[in-house]
Tab-separated table of N, CA and C in Angstrom:
chain	number	residue	atom	x	y	z
A	1	MET	N	8.219	63.538	-25.591
A	1	MET	CA	8.502	62.874	-24.336
A	1	MET	C	9.544	63.714	-23.595
A	2	PRO	N	9.263	64.138	-22.369
A	2	PRO	CA	10.222	64.977	-21.638
A	2	PRO	C	11.450	64.163	-21.220
A	3	VAL	N	12.563	64.837	-21.244
A	3	VAL	CA	13.813	64.215	-20.822
A	3	VAL	C	14.169	64.764	-19.454
A	4	HIS	N	14.434	63.873	-18.509
A	4	HIS	CA	14.770	64.278	-17.148
A	4	HIS	C	16.279	64.436	-17.036
A	5	PRO	N	16.731	65.462	-16.318
A	5	PRO	CA	18.178	65.629	-16.133
A	5	PRO	C	18.723	64.484	-15.291
A	6	PRO	N	19.994	64.171	-15.423
A	6	PRO	CA	20.566	63.072	-14.635
A	6	PRO	C	20.503	63.401	-13.141
A	7	ALA	N	20.397	62.367	-12.340
A	7	ALA	CA	20.329	62.541	-10.892
A	7	ALA	C	21.663	63.052	-10.383
A	8	PRO	N	21.617	63.917	-9.355
A	8	PRO	CA	22.881	64.420	-8.814
A	8	PRO	C	23.669	63.280	-8.173
A	9	PRO	N	24.985	63.392	-8.130
A	9	PRO	CA	25.769	62.313	-7.504
A	9	PRO	C	25.458	62.250	-6.012
A	10	PRO	N	25.574	61.057	-5.411
A	10	PRO	CA	25.266	60.932	-3.989
A	10	PRO	C	26.261	61.719	-3.144
A	11	ASP	N	25.760	62.243	-2.031
A	11	ASP	CA	26.591	63.006	-1.107
A	11	ASP	C	27.526	62.033	-0.385
A	12	PRO	N	28.863	62.230	-0.491
A	12	PRO	CA	29.779	61.286	0.162
A	12	PRO	C	29.689	61.337	1.688
A	13	ASN	N	29.164	62.411	2.254
A	13	ASN	CA	29.048	62.528	3.715
A	13	ASN	C	27.710	62.013	4.245
A	14	ALA	N	26.808	61.657	3.347
A	14	ALA	CA	25.488	61.180	3.772
A	14	ALA	C	25.607	59.766	4.331
A	15	PRO	N	24.809	59.469	5.362
A	15	PRO	CA	24.845	58.102	5.913
A	15	PRO	C	24.302	57.125	4.871
A	16	PRO	N	24.749	55.879	4.925
A	16	PRO	CA	24.244	54.900	3.960
A	16	PRO	C	22.757	54.658	4.199
A	17	PRO	N	22.029	54.295	3.160
A	17	PRO	CA	20.599	54.026	3.353
A	17	PRO	C	20.423	52.830	4.287
A	18	PRO	N	19.329	52.808	5.038
A	18	PRO	CA	19.120	51.694	5.966
A	18	PRO	C	18.942	50.386	5.206
A	19	GLU	N	19.441	49.325	5.797
A	19	GLU	CA	19.292	47.994	5.210
A	19	GLU	C	17.811	47.607	5.278
A	20	PRO	N	17.279	47.048	4.214
A	20	PRO	CA	15.883	46.601	4.312
A	20	PRO	C	15.785	45.435	5.293
A	21	LEU	N	14.715	45.440	6.044
A	21	LEU	CA	14.508	44.363	7.011
A	21	LEU	C	14.222	43.072	6.257
A	22	PRO	N	14.846	41.994	6.676
A	22	PRO	CA	14.548	40.732	5.996
A	22	PRO	C	13.114	40.317	6.288
A	23	GLU	N	12.476	39.768	5.273
A	23	GLU	CA	11.108	39.310	5.462
A	23	GLU	C	11.139	38.076	6.352
A	24	GLN	N	10.394	38.138	7.416
A	24	GLN	CA	10.406	37.036	8.365
A	24	GLN	C	9.360	36.011	7.965
A	25	GLU	N	9.787	34.785	7.884
A	25	GLU	CA	8.843	33.712	7.654
A	25	GLU	C	8.285	33.289	9.002
A	26	VAL	N	6.996	33.256	9.069
A	26	VAL	CA	6.336	32.856	10.315
A	26	VAL	C	5.530	31.606	10.007
A	27	HIS	N	5.753	30.580	10.764
A	27	HIS	CA	4.977	29.360	10.609
A	27	HIS	C	3.723	29.484	11.450
A	28	ILE	N	2.650	28.947	10.935
A	28	ILE	CA	1.359	29.105	11.603
A	28	ILE	C	1.384	28.565	13.031
A	29	PHE	N	2.159	27.516	13.265
A	29	PHE	CA	2.210	26.938	14.605
A	29	PHE	C	2.836	27.898	15.616
A	30	GLU	N	3.654	28.843	15.116
A	30	GLU	CA	4.246	29.836	16.000
A	30	GLU	C	3.215	30.878	16.431
A	31	LEU	N	2.157	31.023	15.663
A	31	LEU	CA	1.132	32.020	15.958
A	31	LEU	C	0.020	31.482	16.865
A	32	VAL	N	-0.031	30.175	17.038
A	32	VAL	CA	-1.116	29.582	17.826
A	32	VAL	C	-1.124	30.112	19.254
A	33	GLU	N	0.043	30.197	19.874
A	33	GLU	CA	0.096	30.681	21.259
A	33	GLU	C	-0.336	32.149	21.340
A	34	ASP	N	0.056	32.964	20.344
A	34	ASP	CA	-0.388	34.363	20.319
A	34	ASP	C	-1.904	34.431	20.201
A	35	ALA	N	-2.460	33.578	19.351
A	35	ALA	CA	-3.919	33.548	19.185
A	35	ALA	C	-4.598	33.111	20.479
A	36	ALA	N	-4.007	32.128	21.174
A	36	ALA	CA	-4.589	31.653	22.433
A	36	ALA	C	-4.585	32.759	23.481
A	37	GLN	N	-3.499	33.510	23.556
A	37	GLN	CA	-3.429	34.610	24.529
A	37	GLN	C	-4.421	35.712	24.176
A	38	ALA	N	-4.543	36.021	22.888
A	38	ALA	CA	-5.500	37.046	22.468
A	38	ALA	C	-6.926	36.593	22.771
A	39	ALA	N	-7.211	35.316	22.530
A	39	ALA	CA	-8.553	34.788	22.799
A	39	ALA	C	-8.853	34.796	24.298
A	40	GLU	N	-7.860	34.430	25.097
A	40	GLU	CA	-8.056	34.403	26.546
A	40	GLU	C	-8.363	35.797	27.086
A	41	GLY	N	-7.719	36.806	26.509
A	41	GLY	CA	-7.951	38.180	26.952
A	41	GLY	C	-9.097	38.864	26.240
A	42	SER	N	-9.778	38.156	25.330
A	42	SER	CA	-10.877	38.739	24.541
A	42	SER	C	-10.456	40.079	23.951
A	43	LEU	N	-9.308	40.084	23.262
A	43	LEU	CA	-8.720	41.322	22.772
A	43	LEU	C	-9.412	41.914	21.552
A	44	ASP	N	-10.272	41.177	20.881
A	44	ASP	CA	-10.940	41.669	19.682
A	44	ASP	C	-12.447	41.549	19.884
A	45	GLN	N	-13.061	42.626	20.343
A	45	GLN	CA	-14.482	42.584	20.678
A	45	GLN	C	-15.335	42.327	19.439
A	46	GLU	N	-14.941	42.884	18.310
A	46	GLU	CA	-15.700	42.658	17.081
A	46	GLU	C	-15.697	41.166	16.729
A	47	LEU	N	-14.526	40.520	16.821
A	47	LEU	CA	-14.442	39.091	16.547
A	47	LEU	C	-15.235	38.305	17.581
A	48	GLU	N	-15.174	38.707	18.835
A	48	GLU	CA	-15.938	38.027	19.877
A	48	GLU	C	-17.433	38.065	19.566
A	49	ASP	N	-17.917	39.208	19.088
A	49	ASP	CA	-19.329	39.334	18.735
A	49	ASP	C	-19.687	38.430	17.565
A	50	ILE	N	-18.791	38.355	16.583
A	50	ILE	CA	-19.039	37.498	15.421
A	50	ILE	C	-19.035	36.032	15.844
A	51	ILE	N	-18.100	35.652	16.692
A	51	ILE	CA	-18.032	34.275	17.185
A	51	ILE	C	-19.327	33.908	17.894
A	52	ALA	N	-19.863	34.830	18.678
A	52	ALA	CA	-21.082	34.569	19.444
A	52	ALA	C	-22.335	34.562	18.573
A	53	SER	N	-22.217	35.002	17.324
A	53	SER	CA	-23.392	35.136	16.468
A	53	SER	C	-23.909	33.816	15.901
A	54	GLY	N	-23.139	32.765	16.009
A	54	GLY	CA	-23.608	31.527	15.396
A	54	GLY	C	-23.037	30.303	16.075
A	55	PRO	N	-23.375	29.134	15.538
A	55	PRO	CA	-22.885	27.891	16.128
A	55	PRO	C	-21.377	27.726	15.930
A	56	GLU	N	-20.774	26.961	16.829
A	56	GLU	CA	-19.334	26.725	16.770
A	56	GLU	C	-19.005	25.682	15.717
A	57	SER	N	-17.806	25.756	15.204
A	57	SER	CA	-17.285	24.764	14.275
A	57	SER	C	-16.847	23.543	15.074
A	58	LYS	N	-16.989	22.387	14.487
A	58	LYS	CA	-16.599	21.141	15.158
A	58	LYS	C	-15.250	20.620	14.678
A	59	GLY	N	-14.690	21.254	13.631
A	59	GLY	CA	-13.407	20.771	13.131
A	59	GLY	C	-12.963	21.514	11.885
A	60	PRO	N	-11.857	21.076	11.299
A	60	PRO	CA	-11.286	21.758	10.139
A	60	PRO	C	-12.209	21.808	8.929
A	61	ASP	N	-13.044	20.798	8.749
A	61	ASP	CA	-13.911	20.746	7.575
A	61	ASP	C	-15.308	21.300	7.846
A	62	ASP	N	-15.456	22.038	8.943
A	62	ASP	CA	-16.739	22.607	9.346
A	62	ASP	C	-16.559	24.092	9.675
A	63	PRO	N	-16.238	24.931	8.647
A	63	PRO	CA	-16.026	26.347	8.957
A	63	PRO	C	-17.345	27.027	9.328
A	64	PRO	N	-17.287	27.995	10.241
A	64	PRO	CA	-18.506	28.739	10.576
A	64	PRO	C	-18.931	29.602	9.381
A	65	LYS	N	-20.171	30.057	9.396
A	65	LYS	CA	-20.708	30.840	8.276
A	65	LYS	C	-19.889	32.097	8.003
A	66	TRP	N	-19.339	32.707	9.045
A	66	TRP	CA	-18.628	33.976	8.882
A	66	TRP	C	-17.213	33.804	8.340
A	67	ALA	N	-16.662	32.603	8.365
A	67	ALA	CA	-15.315	32.349	7.841
A	67	ALA	C	-15.437	32.147	6.332
A	68	GLN	N	-14.978	33.123	5.565
A	68	GLN	CA	-15.194	33.119	4.126
A	68	GLN	C	-14.157	32.326	3.335
A	69	ASP	N	-13.083	31.876	3.953
A	69	ASP	CA	-12.069	31.103	3.244
A	69	ASP	C	-11.915	29.742	3.926
A	70	PRO	N	-12.565	28.715	3.385
A	70	PRO	CA	-12.519	27.398	4.028
A	70	PRO	C	-11.103	26.833	4.141
A	71	ASP	N	-10.236	27.132	3.172
A	71	ASP	CA	-8.861	26.615	3.231
A	71	ASP	C	-8.087	27.233	4.393
A	72	GLN	N	-8.242	28.543	4.587
A	72	GLN	CA	-7.560	29.182	5.711
A	72	GLN	C	-8.163	28.710	7.032
A	73	TRP	N	-9.476	28.497	7.060
A	73	TRP	CA	-10.100	27.972	8.276
A	73	TRP	C	-9.519	26.600	8.602
A	74	ARG	N	-9.416	25.747	7.581
A	74	ARG	CA	-8.881	24.402	7.784
A	74	ARG	C	-7.452	24.478	8.319
A	75	GLU	N	-6.650	25.377	7.751
A	75	GLU	CA	-5.262	25.531	8.196
A	75	GLU	C	-5.197	25.959	9.665
A	76	ALA	N	-6.023	26.934	10.048
A	76	ALA	CA	-6.042	27.409	11.430
A	76	ALA	C	-6.562	26.316	12.369
A	77	ALA	N	-7.623	25.632	11.965
A	77	ALA	CA	-8.217	24.593	12.811
A	77	ALA	C	-7.250	23.441	13.027
A	78	GLU	N	-6.518	23.064	11.983
A	78	GLU	CA	-5.548	21.974	12.132
A	78	GLU	C	-4.383	22.394	13.023
A	79	ALA	N	-3.968	23.662	12.927
A	79	ALA	CA	-2.865	24.137	13.766
A	79	ALA	C	-3.259	24.142	15.246
A	80	VAL	N	-4.493	24.520	15.536
A	80	VAL	CA	-4.968	24.550	16.924
A	80	VAL	C	-5.320	23.140	17.399
A	81	GLY	N	-5.769	22.302	16.485
A	81	GLY	CA	-6.200	20.957	16.854
A	81	GLY	C	-7.690	20.901	17.098
A	82	LEU	N	-8.434	21.811	16.484
A	82	LEU	CA	-9.883	21.847	16.658
A	82	LEU	C	-10.480	20.530	16.177
A	83	GLY	N	-11.275	19.918	17.017
A	83	GLY	CA	-11.910	18.660	16.684
A	83	GLY	C	-11.073	17.444	17.052
A	84	VAL	N	-9.856	17.668	17.526
A	84	VAL	CA	-8.977	16.568	17.930
A	84	VAL	C	-9.169	16.317	19.420
A	85	GLU	N	-9.327	15.061	19.780
A	85	GLU	CA	-9.530	14.721	21.187
A	85	GLU	C	-8.333	15.190	22.019
A	86	GLY	N	-8.605	15.823	23.136
A	86	GLY	CA	-7.552	16.299	24.032
A	86	GLY	C	-7.213	17.768	23.847
A	87	THR	N	-7.712	18.388	22.789
A	87	THR	CA	-7.420	19.808	22.570
A	87	THR	C	-8.020	20.664	23.677
A	88	GLU	N	-9.159	20.234	24.222
A	88	GLU	CA	-9.792	20.984	25.308
A	88	GLU	C	-8.905	21.025	26.546
A	89	ASP	N	-7.990	20.052	26.666
A	89	ASP	CA	-7.061	20.063	27.794
A	89	ASP	C	-6.032	21.179	27.642
A	90	LYS	N	-5.707	21.522	26.410
A	90	LYS	CA	-4.700	22.543	26.159
A	90	LYS	C	-5.326	23.941	26.087
A	91	TYR	N	-6.482	24.039	25.422
A	91	TYR	CA	-7.178	25.326	25.274
A	91	TYR	C	-8.585	25.189	25.811
A	92	GLU	N	-8.978	26.142	26.643
A	92	GLU	CA	-10.319	26.099	27.224
A	92	GLU	C	-11.391	26.169	26.140
A	93	GLU	N	-11.145	27.022	25.131
A	93	GLU	CA	-12.094	27.173	24.033
A	93	GLU	C	-11.343	27.085	22.701
A	94	PRO	N	-11.085	25.877	22.204
A	94	PRO	CA	-10.317	25.730	20.965
A	94	PRO	C	-10.963	26.428	19.766
A	95	PHE	N	-12.298	26.477	19.726
A	95	PHE	CA	-12.976	27.153	18.620
A	95	PHE	C	-12.616	28.641	18.591
A	96	VAL	N	-12.598	29.278	19.756
A	96	VAL	CA	-12.284	30.710	19.835
A	96	VAL	C	-10.819	30.945	19.457
A	97	VAL	N	-9.927	30.078	19.916
A	97	VAL	CA	-8.511	30.198	19.555
A	97	VAL	C	-8.359	30.057	18.047
A	98	THR	N	-9.091	29.120	17.454
A	98	THR	CA	-9.048	28.930	16.002
A	98	THR	C	-9.545	30.179	15.287
A	99	ALA	N	-10.602	30.785	15.795
A	99	ALA	CA	-11.134	32.001	15.173
A	99	ALA	C	-10.106	33.136	15.217
A	100	TYR	N	-9.446	33.306	16.345
A	100	TYR	CA	-8.420	34.344	16.452
A	100	TYR	C	-7.258	34.048	15.497
A	101	LEU	N	-6.838	32.795	15.433
A	101	LEU	CA	-5.750	32.428	14.539
A	101	LEU	C	-6.156	32.639	13.092
A	102	TYR	N	-7.360	32.260	12.745
A	102	TYR	CA	-7.884	32.463	11.393
A	102	TYR	C	-7.791	33.938	11.001
A	103	LYS	N	-8.189	34.810	11.916
A	103	LYS	CA	-8.130	36.238	11.620
A	103	LYS	C	-6.683	36.720	11.548
A	104	MET	N	-5.802	36.183	12.417
A	104	MET	CA	-4.395	36.598	12.424
A	104	MET	C	-3.694	36.273	11.110
A	105	ILE	N	-4.075	35.174	10.478
A	105	ILE	CA	-3.418	34.794	9.223
A	105	ILE	C	-4.112	35.405	8.015
A	106	GLY	N	-5.031	36.311	8.271
A	106	GLY	CA	-5.659	37.061	7.177
A	106	GLY	C	-6.927	36.445	6.639
A	107	GLY	N	-7.532	35.534	7.376
A	107	GLY	CA	-8.783	34.929	6.929
A	107	GLY	C	-9.893	35.965	6.867
A	108	PRO	N	-10.577	36.067	5.723
A	108	PRO	CA	-11.657	37.055	5.599
A	108	PRO	C	-12.865	36.658	6.431
A	109	ILE	N	-13.478	37.656	7.039
A	109	ILE	CA	-14.599	37.426	7.952
A	109	ILE	C	-15.806	38.205	7.453
A	110	ALA	N	-16.935	37.523	7.342
A	110	ALA	CA	-18.189	38.176	6.988
A	110	ALA	C	-18.784	38.767	8.256
A	111	GLU	N	-19.505	39.841	8.108
A	111	GLU	CA	-20.150	40.456	9.270
A	111	GLU	C	-21.254	39.558	9.784
A	112	ALA	N	-21.475	39.615	11.081
A	112	ALA	CA	-22.568	38.859	11.687
A	112	ALA	C	-23.886	39.417	11.179
A	113	GLU	N	-24.889	38.561	11.085
A	113	GLU	CA	-26.195	39.017	10.623
A	113	GLU	C	-26.711	40.101	11.554
A	114	GLY	N	-27.280	41.151	10.958
A	114	GLY	CA	-27.820	42.243	11.749
A	114	GLY	C	-26.768	43.261	12.166
A	115	ASP	N	-25.529	43.115	11.670
A	115	ASP	CA	-24.458	44.046	12.018
A	115	ASP	C	-24.108	44.963	10.848
A	116	GLU	N	-25.122	45.487	10.184
A	116	GLU	CA	-24.834	46.387	9.081
A	116	GLU	C	-24.203	47.651	9.641
A	117	LYS	N	-23.112	48.055	9.038
A	117	LYS	CA	-22.419	49.252	9.497
A	117	LYS	C	-23.161	50.477	8.985
A	118	ASN	N	-23.181	51.522	9.780
A	118	ASN	CA	-23.822	52.763	9.398
A	118	ASN	C	-22.879	53.534	8.484
A	119	GLU	N	-23.202	53.563	7.192
A	119	GLU	CA	-22.341	54.227	6.216
A	119	GLU	C	-22.674	55.717	6.105
A	120	SER	N	-23.680	56.159	6.801
A	120	SER	CA	-24.115	57.539	6.705
A	120	SER	C	-23.110	58.481	7.355
A	121	ASP	N	-22.952	59.657	6.730
A	121	ASP	CA	-22.094	60.677	7.326
A	121	ASP	C	-22.850	61.492	8.364
A	122	GLU	N	-24.130	61.218	8.502
A	122	GLU	CA	-24.922	61.966	9.461
A	122	GLU	C	-24.613	61.484	10.870
A	123	PRO	N	-24.404	62.408	11.805
A	123	PRO	CA	-24.168	62.004	13.189
A	123	PRO	C	-25.456	61.461	13.784
A	124	PRO	N	-25.346	60.748	14.897
A	124	PRO	CA	-26.557	60.295	15.565
A	124	PRO	C	-27.410	61.508	15.939
A	125	ASP	N	-28.699	61.267	16.173
A	125	ASP	CA	-29.593	62.376	16.524
A	125	ASP	C	-28.980	63.212	17.631
A	126	ALA	N	-28.868	64.499	17.363
A	126	ALA	CA	-28.295	65.401	18.351
A	126	ALA	C	-29.035	66.727	18.280
A	127	ASP	N	-29.295	67.301	19.432
A	127	ASP	CA	-29.925	68.613	19.515
A	127	ASP	C	-28.815	69.640	19.476
A	128	MET	N	-28.643	70.310	18.335
A	128	MET	CA	-27.532	71.241	18.144
A	128	MET	C	-27.705	72.527	18.954
A	129	ALA	N	-28.841	72.706	19.589
A	129	ALA	CA	-29.050	73.902	20.386
A	129	ALA	C	-28.341	73.805	21.739
A	130	LYS	N	-28.036	72.599	22.178
A	130	LYS	CA	-27.386	72.415	23.474
A	130	LYS	C	-25.900	72.712	23.354
A	131	PRO	N	-25.292	73.280	24.401
A	131	PRO	CA	-23.860	73.559	24.370
A	131	PRO	C	-23.050	72.264	24.229
A	132	GLY	N	-22.072	72.289	23.342
A	132	GLY	CA	-21.182	71.152	23.156
A	132	GLY	C	-21.717	70.085	22.224
A	133	SER	N	-22.957	70.255	21.714
A	133	SER	CA	-23.501	69.202	20.873
A	133	SER	C	-22.802	69.097	19.524
A	134	ALA	N	-22.312	70.190	18.992
A	134	ALA	CA	-21.589	70.119	17.717
A	134	ALA	C	-20.306	69.310	17.892
A	135	ALA	N	-19.590	69.559	18.989
A	135	ALA	CA	-18.360	68.809	19.237
A	135	ALA	C	-18.663	67.327	19.434
A	136	LYS	N	-19.737	67.011	20.142
A	136	LYS	CA	-20.108	65.612	20.338
A	136	LYS	C	-20.442	64.952	19.005
A	137	ALA	N	-21.128	65.681	18.132
A	137	ALA	CA	-21.482	65.125	16.822
A	137	ALA	C	-20.229	64.874	15.990
A	138	ILE	N	-19.272	65.799	16.061
A	138	ILE	CA	-18.021	65.619	15.318
A	138	ILE	C	-17.273	64.401	15.850
A	139	HIS	N	-17.210	64.259	17.166
A	139	HIS	CA	-16.531	63.097	17.762
A	139	HIS	C	-17.242	61.793	17.404
A	140	ALA	N	-18.565	61.815	17.383
A	140	ALA	CA	-19.327	60.613	17.032
A	140	ALA	C	-19.052	60.219	15.587
A	141	ARG	N	-18.992	61.206	14.698
A	141	ARG	CA	-18.712	60.929	13.290
A	141	ARG	C	-17.303	60.359	13.137
A	142	ALA	N	-16.329	60.931	13.846
A	142	ALA	CA	-14.946	60.441	13.768
A	142	ALA	C	-14.854	59.016	14.307
A	143	ALA	N	-15.565	58.734	15.386
A	143	ALA	CA	-15.537	57.389	15.962
A	143	ALA	C	-16.159	56.381	15.003
A	144	ALA	N	-17.228	56.775	14.319
A	144	ALA	CA	-17.872	55.873	13.355
A	144	ALA	C	-16.939	55.571	12.189
A	145	ARG	N	-16.213	56.579	11.716
A	145	ARG	CA	-15.267	56.358	10.612
A	145	ARG	C	-14.099	55.502	11.058
A	146	ALA	N	-13.638	55.677	12.291
A	146	ALA	CA	-12.520	54.874	12.797
A	146	ALA	C	-12.929	53.413	12.920
A	147	ALA	N	-14.189	53.162	13.231
A	147	ALA	CA	-14.664	51.785	13.372
A	147	ALA	C	-14.689	51.062	12.034
A	148	VAL	N	-14.770	51.813	10.923
A	148	VAL	CA	-14.827	51.218	9.600
A	148	VAL	C	-13.434	51.095	8.992
A	149	ALA	N	-12.393	51.603	9.662
A	149	ALA	CA	-11.028	51.561	9.132
A	149	ALA	C	-10.601	50.123	8.878
A	150	PRO	N	-9.781	49.889	7.841
A	150	PRO	CA	-9.357	48.515	7.533
A	150	PRO	C	-8.437	47.973	8.615
A	151	PRO	N	-8.478	46.646	8.835
A	151	PRO	CA	-7.612	46.043	9.851
A	151	PRO	C	-6.160	46.055	9.399
A	152	PRO	N	-5.206	45.904	10.335
A	152	PRO	CA	-3.813	45.876	9.958
A	152	PRO	C	-3.496	44.641	9.128
A	153	ALA	N	-2.430	44.713	8.348
A	153	ALA	CA	-2.036	43.611	7.489
A	153	ALA	C	-1.670	42.386	8.330
A	154	ALA	N	-2.015	41.234	7.823
A	154	ALA	CA	-1.715	39.985	8.512
A	154	ALA	C	-0.287	39.547	8.199
A	155	PRO	N	0.364	38.844	9.127
A	155	PRO	CA	1.707	38.358	8.840
A	155	PRO	C	1.665	37.266	7.787
A	156	GLN	N	2.749	37.146	7.030
A	156	GLN	CA	2.822	36.090	6.027
A	156	GLN	C	3.032	34.758	6.717
A	157	VAL	N	2.283	33.780	6.275
A	157	VAL	CA	2.350	32.455	6.893
A	157	VAL	C	2.905	31.475	5.868
A	158	LYS	N	3.824	30.654	6.309
A	158	LYS	CA	4.405	29.613	5.440
A	158	LYS	C	3.909	28.268	5.887
């Protein structure tokens, strides 16, 4: 087993290490307004397409087919008030706000039917004899890979 030499003493002139940021507790009700604004601006086209792919949910106990975690759906739906009389007065489309909130809290989403992603490394049909076609193929391949990139981490919800 190799033995590592002791670490050198810290430099007395070095600045202190940065303080770790405290983990912020975010309550789901604080995220509802963010979800409503995102839904109003249609900020997530992929989610918008998935929402349009099937029937709307009528309440917390009626998750859409694409919402893979019924408990998280219920939590988001209850926070928005989906299925509660008068919610339409507050949000034009409570179902869409619920979908955005569901995704914001890390709810897993199944792809809409017929939306199989192209896993091939082959670029779309391109005539490589034309000037600039190689660059277009490279850009198309990069764009396809970027579309498959994982989404950013969801905030922790208490």
